[in-house]
mmCIF file with all atom_site columns, C-alpha atoms in Angstrom:
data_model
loop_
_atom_site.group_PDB
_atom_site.id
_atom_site.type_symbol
_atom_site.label_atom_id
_atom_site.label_alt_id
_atom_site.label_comp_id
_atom_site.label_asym_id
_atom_site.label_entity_id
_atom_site.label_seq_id
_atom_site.pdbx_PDB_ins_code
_atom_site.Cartn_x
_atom_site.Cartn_y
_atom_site.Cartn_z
_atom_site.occupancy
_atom_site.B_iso_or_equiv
_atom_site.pdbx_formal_charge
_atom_site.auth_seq_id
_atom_site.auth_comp_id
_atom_site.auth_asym_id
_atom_site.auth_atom_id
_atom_site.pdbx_PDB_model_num
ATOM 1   C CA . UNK A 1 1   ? -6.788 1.694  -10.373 1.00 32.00 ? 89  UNK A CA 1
ATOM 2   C CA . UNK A 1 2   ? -4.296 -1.137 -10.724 1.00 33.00 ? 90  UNK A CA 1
ATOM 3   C CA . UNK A 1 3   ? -1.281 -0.901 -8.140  1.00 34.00 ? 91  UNK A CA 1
ATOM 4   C CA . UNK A 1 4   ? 1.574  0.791  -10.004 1.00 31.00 ? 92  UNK A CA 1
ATOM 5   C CA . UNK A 1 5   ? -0.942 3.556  -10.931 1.00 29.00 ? 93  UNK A CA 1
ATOM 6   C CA . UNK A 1 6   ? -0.779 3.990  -6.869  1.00 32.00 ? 94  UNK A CA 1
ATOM 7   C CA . UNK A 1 7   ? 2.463  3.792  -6.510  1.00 32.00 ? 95  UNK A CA 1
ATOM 8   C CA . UNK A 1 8   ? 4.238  7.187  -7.673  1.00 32.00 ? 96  UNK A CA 1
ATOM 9   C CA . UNK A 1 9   ? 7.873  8.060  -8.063  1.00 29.00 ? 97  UNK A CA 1
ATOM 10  C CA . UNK A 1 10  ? 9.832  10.918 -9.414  1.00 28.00 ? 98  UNK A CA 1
ATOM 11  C CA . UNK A 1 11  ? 13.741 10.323 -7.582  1.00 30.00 ? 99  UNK A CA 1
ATOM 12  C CA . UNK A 1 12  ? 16.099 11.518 -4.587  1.00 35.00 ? 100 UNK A CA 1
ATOM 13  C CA . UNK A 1 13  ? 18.376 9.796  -2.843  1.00 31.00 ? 101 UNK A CA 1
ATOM 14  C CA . UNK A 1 14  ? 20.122 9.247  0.981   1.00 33.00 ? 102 UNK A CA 1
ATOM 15  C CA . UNK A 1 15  ? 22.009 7.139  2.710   1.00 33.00 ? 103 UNK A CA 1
ATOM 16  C CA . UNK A 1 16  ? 21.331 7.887  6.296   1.00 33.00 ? 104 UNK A CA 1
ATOM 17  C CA . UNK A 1 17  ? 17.514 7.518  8.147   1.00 36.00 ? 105 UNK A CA 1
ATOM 18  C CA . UNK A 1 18  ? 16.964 9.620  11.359  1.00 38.00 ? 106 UNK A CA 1
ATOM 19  C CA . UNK A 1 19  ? 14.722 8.007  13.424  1.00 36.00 ? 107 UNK A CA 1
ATOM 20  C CA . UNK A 1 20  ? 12.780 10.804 13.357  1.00 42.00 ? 108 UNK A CA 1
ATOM 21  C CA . UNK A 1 21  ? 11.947 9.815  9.827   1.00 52.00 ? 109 UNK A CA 1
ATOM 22  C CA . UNK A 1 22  ? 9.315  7.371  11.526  1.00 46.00 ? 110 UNK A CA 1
ATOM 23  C CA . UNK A 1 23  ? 6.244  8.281  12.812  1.00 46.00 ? 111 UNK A CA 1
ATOM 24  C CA . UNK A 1 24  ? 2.685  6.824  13.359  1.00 42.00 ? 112 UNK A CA 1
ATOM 25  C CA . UNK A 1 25  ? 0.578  7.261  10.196  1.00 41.00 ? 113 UNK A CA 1
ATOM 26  C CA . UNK A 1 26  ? -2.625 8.536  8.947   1.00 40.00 ? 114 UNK A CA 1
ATOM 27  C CA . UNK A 1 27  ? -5.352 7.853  6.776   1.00 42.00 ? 115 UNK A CA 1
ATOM 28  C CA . UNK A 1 28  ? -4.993 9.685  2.898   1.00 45.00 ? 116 UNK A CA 1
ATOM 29  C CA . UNK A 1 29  ? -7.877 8.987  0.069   1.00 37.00 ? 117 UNK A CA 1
ATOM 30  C CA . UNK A 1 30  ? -6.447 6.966  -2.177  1.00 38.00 ? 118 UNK A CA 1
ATOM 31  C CA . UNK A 1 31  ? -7.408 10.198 -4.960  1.00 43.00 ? 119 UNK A CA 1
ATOM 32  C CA . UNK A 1 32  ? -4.989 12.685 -2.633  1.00 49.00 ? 120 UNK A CA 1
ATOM 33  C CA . UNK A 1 33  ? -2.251 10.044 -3.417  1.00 47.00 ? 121 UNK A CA 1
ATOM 34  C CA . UNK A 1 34  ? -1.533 10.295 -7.005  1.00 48.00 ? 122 UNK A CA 1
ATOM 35  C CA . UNK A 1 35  ? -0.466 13.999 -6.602  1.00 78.00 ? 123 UNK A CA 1
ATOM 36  C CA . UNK A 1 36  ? 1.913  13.300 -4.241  1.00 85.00 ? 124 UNK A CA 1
ATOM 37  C CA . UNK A 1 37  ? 4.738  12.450 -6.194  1.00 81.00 ? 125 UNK A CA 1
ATOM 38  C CA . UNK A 1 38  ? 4.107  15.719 -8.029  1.00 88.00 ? 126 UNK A CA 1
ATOM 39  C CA . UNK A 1 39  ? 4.038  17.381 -4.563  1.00 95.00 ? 127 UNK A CA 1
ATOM 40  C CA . UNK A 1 40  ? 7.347  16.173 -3.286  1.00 96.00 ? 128 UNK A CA 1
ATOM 41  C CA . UNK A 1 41  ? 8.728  17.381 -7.103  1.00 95.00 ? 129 UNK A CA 1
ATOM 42  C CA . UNK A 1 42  ? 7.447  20.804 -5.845  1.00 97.00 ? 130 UNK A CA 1
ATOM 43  C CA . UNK A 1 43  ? 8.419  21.360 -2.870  1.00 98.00 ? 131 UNK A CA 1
ATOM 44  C CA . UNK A 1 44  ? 12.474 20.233 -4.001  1.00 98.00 ? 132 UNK A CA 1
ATOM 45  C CA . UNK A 1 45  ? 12.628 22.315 -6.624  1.00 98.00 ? 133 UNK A CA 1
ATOM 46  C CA . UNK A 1 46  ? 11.199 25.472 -4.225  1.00 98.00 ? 134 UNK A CA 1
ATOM 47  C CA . UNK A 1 47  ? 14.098 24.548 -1.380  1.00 98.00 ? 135 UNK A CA 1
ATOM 48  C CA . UNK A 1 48  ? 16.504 24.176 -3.866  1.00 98.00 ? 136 UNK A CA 1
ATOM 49  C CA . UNK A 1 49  ? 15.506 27.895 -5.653  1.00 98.00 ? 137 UNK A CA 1
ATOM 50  C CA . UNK A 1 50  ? 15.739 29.097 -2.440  1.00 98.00 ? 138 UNK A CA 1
ATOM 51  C CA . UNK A 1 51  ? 19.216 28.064 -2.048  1.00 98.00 ? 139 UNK A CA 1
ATOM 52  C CA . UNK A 1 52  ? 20.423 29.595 -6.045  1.00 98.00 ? 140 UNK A CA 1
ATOM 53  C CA . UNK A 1 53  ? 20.000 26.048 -7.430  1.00 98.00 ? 141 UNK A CA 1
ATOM 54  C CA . UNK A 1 54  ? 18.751 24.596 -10.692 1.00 98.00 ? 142 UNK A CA 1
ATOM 55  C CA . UNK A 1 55  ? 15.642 22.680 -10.457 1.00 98.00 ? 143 UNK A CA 1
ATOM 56  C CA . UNK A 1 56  ? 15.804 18.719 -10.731 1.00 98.00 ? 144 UNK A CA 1
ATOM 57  C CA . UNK A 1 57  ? 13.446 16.810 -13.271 1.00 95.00 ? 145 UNK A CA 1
ATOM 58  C CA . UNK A 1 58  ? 11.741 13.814 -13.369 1.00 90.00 ? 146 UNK A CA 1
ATOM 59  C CA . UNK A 1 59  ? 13.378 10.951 -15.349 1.00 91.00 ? 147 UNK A CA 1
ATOM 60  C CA . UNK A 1 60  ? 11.140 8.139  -16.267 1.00 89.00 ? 148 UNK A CA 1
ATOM 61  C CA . UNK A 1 61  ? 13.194 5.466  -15.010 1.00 93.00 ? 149 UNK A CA 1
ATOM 62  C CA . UNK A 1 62  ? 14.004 7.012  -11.844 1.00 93.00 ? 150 UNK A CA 1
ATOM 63  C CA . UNK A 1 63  ? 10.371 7.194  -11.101 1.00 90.00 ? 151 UNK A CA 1
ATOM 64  C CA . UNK A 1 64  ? 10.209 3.525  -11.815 1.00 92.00 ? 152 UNK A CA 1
ATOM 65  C CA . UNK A 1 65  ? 12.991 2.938  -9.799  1.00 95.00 ? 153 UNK A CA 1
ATOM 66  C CA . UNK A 1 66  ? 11.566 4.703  -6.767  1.00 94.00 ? 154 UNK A CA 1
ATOM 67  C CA . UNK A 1 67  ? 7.834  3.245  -7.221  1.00 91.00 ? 155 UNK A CA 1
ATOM 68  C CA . UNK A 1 68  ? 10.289 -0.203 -6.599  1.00 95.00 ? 156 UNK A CA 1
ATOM 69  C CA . UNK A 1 69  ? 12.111 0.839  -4.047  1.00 96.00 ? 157 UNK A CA 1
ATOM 70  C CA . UNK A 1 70  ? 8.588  2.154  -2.048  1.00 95.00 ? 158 UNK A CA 1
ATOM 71  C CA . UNK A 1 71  ? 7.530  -1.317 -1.976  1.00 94.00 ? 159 UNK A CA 1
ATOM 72  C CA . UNK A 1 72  ? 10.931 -2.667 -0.824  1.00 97.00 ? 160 UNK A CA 1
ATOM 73  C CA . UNK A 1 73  ? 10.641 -0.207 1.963   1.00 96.00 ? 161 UNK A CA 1
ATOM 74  C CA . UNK A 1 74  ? 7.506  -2.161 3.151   1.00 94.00 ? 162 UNK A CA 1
ATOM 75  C CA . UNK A 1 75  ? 9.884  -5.506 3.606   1.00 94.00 ? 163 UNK A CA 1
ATOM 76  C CA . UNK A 1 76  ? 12.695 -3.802 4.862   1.00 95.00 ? 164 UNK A CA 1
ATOM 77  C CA . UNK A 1 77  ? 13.127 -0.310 5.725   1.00 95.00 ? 165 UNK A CA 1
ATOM 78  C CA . UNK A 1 78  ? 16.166 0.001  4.869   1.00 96.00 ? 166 UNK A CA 1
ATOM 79  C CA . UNK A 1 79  ? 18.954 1.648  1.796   1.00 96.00 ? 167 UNK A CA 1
ATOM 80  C CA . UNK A 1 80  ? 19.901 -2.012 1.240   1.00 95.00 ? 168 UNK A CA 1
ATOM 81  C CA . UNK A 1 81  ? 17.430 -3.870 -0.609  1.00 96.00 ? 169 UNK A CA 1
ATOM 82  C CA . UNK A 1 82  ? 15.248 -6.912 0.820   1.00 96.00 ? 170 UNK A CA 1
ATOM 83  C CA . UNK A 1 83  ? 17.447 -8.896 -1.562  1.00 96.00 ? 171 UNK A CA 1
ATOM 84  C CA . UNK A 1 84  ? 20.996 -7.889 0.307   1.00 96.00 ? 172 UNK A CA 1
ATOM 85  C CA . UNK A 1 85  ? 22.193 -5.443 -2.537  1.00 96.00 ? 173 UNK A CA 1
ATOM 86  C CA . UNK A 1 86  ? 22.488 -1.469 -2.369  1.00 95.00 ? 174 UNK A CA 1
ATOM 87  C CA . UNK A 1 87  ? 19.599 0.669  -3.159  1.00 95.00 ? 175 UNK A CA 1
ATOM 88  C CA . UNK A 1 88  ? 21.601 1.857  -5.804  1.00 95.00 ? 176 UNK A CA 1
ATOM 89  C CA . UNK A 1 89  ? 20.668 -1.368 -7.481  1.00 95.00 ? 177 UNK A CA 1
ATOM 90  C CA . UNK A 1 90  ? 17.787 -0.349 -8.871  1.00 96.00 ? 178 UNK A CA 1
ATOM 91  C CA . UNK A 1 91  ? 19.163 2.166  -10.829 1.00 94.00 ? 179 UNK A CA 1
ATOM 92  C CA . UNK A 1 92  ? 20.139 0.876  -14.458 1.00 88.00 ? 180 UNK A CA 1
ATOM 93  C CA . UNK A 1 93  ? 21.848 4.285  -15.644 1.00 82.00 ? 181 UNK A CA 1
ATOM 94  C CA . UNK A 1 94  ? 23.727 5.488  -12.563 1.00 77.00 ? 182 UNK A CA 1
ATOM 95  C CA . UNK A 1 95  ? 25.853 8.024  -14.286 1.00 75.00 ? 183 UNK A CA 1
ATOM 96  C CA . UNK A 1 96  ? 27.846 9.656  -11.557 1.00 81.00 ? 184 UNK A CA 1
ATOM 97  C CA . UNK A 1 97  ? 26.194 10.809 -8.749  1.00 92.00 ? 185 UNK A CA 1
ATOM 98  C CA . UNK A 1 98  ? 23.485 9.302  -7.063  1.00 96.00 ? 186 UNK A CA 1
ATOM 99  C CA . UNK A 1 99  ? 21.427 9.579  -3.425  1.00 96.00 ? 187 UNK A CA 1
ATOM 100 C CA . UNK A 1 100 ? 18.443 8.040  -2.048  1.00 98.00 ? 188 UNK A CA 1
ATOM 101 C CA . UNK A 1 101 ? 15.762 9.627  0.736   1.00 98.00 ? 189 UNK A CA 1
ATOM 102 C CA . UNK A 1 102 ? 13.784 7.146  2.451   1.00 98.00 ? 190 UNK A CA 1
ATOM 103 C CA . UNK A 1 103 ? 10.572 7.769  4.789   1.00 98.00 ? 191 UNK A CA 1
ATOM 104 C CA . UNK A 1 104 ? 7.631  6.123  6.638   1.00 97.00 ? 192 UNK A CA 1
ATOM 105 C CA . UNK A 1 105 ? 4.853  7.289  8.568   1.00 97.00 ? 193 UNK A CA 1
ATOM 106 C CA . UNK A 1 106 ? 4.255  10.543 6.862   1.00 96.00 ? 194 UNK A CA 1
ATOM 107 C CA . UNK A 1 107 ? 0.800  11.073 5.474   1.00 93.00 ? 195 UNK A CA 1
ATOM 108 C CA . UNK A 1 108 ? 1.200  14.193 3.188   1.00 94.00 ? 196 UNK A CA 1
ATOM 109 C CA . UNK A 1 109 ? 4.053  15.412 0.719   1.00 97.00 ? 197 UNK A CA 1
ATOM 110 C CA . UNK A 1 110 ? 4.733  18.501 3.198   1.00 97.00 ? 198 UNK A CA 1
ATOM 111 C CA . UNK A 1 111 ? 5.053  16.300 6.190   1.00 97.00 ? 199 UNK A CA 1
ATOM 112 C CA . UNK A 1 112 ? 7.801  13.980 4.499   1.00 98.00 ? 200 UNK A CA 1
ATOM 113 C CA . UNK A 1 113 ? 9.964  17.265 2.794   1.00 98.00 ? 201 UNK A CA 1
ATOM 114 C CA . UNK A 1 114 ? 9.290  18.823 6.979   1.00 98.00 ? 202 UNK A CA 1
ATOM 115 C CA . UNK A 1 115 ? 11.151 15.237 7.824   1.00 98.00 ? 203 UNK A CA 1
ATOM 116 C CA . UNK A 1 116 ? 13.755 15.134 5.068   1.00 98.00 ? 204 UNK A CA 1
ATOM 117 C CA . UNK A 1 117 ? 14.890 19.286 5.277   1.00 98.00 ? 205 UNK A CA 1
ATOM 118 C CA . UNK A 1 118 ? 15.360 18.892 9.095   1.00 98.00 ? 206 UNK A CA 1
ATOM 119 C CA . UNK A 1 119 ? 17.708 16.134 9.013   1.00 97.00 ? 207 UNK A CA 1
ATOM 120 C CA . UNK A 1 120 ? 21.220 16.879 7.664   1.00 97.00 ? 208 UNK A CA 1
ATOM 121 C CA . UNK A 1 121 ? 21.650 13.810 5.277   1.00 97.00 ? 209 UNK A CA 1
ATOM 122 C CA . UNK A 1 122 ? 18.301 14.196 3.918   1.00 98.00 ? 210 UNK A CA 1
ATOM 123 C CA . UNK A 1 123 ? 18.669 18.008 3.195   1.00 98.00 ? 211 UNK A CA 1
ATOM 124 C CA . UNK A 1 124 ? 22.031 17.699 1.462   1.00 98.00 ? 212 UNK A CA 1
ATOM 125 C CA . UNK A 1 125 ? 20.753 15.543 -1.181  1.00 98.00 ? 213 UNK A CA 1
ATOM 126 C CA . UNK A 1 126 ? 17.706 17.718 -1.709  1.00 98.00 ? 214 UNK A CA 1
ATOM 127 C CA . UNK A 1 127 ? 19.942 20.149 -2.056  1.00 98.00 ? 215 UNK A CA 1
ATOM 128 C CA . UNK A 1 128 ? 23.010 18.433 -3.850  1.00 98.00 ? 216 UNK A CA 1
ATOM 129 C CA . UNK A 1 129 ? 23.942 20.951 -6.978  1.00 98.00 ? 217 UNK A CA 1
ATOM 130 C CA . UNK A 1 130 ? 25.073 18.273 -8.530  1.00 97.00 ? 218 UNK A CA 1
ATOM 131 C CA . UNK A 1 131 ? 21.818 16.220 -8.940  1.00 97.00 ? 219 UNK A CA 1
ATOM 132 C CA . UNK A 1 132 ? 20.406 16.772 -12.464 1.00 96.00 ? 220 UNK A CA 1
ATOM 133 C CA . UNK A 1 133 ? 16.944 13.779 -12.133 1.00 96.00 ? 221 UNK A CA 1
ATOM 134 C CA . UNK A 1 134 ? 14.574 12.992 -9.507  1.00 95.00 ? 222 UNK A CA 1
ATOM 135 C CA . UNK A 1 135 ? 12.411 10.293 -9.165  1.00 93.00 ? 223 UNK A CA 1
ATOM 136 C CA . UNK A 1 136 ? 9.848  9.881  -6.330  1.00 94.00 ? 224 UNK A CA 1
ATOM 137 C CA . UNK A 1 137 ? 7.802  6.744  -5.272  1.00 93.00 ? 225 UNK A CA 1
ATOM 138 C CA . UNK A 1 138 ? 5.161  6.952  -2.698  1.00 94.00 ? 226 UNK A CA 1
ATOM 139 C CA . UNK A 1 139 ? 3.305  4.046  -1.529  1.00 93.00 ? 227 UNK A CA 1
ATOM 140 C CA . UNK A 1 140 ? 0.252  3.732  0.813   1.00 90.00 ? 228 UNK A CA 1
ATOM 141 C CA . UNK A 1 141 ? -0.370 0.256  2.402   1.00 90.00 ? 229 UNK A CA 1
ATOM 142 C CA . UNK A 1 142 ? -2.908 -0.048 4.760   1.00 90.00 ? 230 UNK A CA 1
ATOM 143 C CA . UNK A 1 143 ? -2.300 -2.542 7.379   1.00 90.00 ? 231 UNK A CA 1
ATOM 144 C CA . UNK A 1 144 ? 1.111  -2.029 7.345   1.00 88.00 ? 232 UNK A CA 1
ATOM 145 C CA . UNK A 1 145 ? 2.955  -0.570 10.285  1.00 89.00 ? 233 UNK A CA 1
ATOM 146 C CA . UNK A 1 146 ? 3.789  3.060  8.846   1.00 95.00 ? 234 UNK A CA 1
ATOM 147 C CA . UNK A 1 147 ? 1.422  3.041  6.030   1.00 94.00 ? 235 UNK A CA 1
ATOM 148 C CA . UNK A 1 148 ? 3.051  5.771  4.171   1.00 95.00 ? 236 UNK A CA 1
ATOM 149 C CA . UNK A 1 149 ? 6.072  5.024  2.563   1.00 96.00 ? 237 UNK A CA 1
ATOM 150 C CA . UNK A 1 150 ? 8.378  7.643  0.619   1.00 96.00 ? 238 UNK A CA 1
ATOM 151 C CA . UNK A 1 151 ? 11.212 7.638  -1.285  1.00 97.00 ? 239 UNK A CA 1
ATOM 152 C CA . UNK A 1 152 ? 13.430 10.179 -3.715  1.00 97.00 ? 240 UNK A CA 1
ATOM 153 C CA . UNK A 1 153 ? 16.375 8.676  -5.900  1.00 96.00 ? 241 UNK A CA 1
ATOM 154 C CA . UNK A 1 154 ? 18.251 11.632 -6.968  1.00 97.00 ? 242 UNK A CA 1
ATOM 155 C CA . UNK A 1 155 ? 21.123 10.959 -9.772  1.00 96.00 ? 243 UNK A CA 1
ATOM 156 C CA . UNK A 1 156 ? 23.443 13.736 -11.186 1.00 94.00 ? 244 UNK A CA 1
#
């Protein structure tokens, strides 16, 4: 399976990282990885029914955009890009609104959303009502320090 095949995005957004958004990583099977994206989809669109919201849906481009941003994150975990620009960047239709969520360390979809809905920034774009598309990317690199690396870009 070539390496964009691996790397899976569907979108959200943020622009601050808790360091508890880090954490040591485990192992996944590379077959547990291509649902993952999916996963993440999932489990936004539950919090957000929870909360009276519409659900967000993947946009192609968005996805691409994450799966982009996931390997950026393994240069520079960061929201500005290895290359000095905004996250944003990588976004060719930003329309009005737009967020990012950025991870590491987490080895399952649940363990990231656990991350993301317990810290403030994270939760409020999950839960911004006025985010229509979602794209995820996920990335697994072994021999990297964290492994697992996550990211939603969210645009309204």
């Amino acid at each position: 399976m070539n390496r964009l095949m691996r790397i899976l995005f569907l979108a959200g957004l943020l622009l601050v990282l808790p360091v508890g958004c880090l954490q040591a990583a485990g192992y996944e099977e590379e077959s547990q990885q291509e649902d993952f994206a999916y996963q993440v989809l999932s489990l936004v669109n539950r919090e957000r029914e929870k909360e009276g919201l519409d659900p967000v849906m993947l946009a192609p481009d968005l996805m691409e955009a994450a799966a982009v941003r996931a390997e950026e994150l393994t240069e520079r975990f960061s929201h500005t890009r290895p290359n000095g620009k905004s996250c944003f960047s990588v976004i060719a239709r930003k329309k009005r609104t737009v967020g990012e969520n950025i991870a590491a360390g987490q080895p399952t979809p649940e363990d990231v959303m656990d991350c993301w809905l317990n810290s403030p920034g994270h939760r409020a774009n999950i839960l911004n009502p006025d985010f229509r598309e979602l794209g995820v990317g996920y990335l697994y690199r072994e021999g990297e320090e964290y492994r697992h690396y996550w990211v939603q870009l969210f645009r309204g």
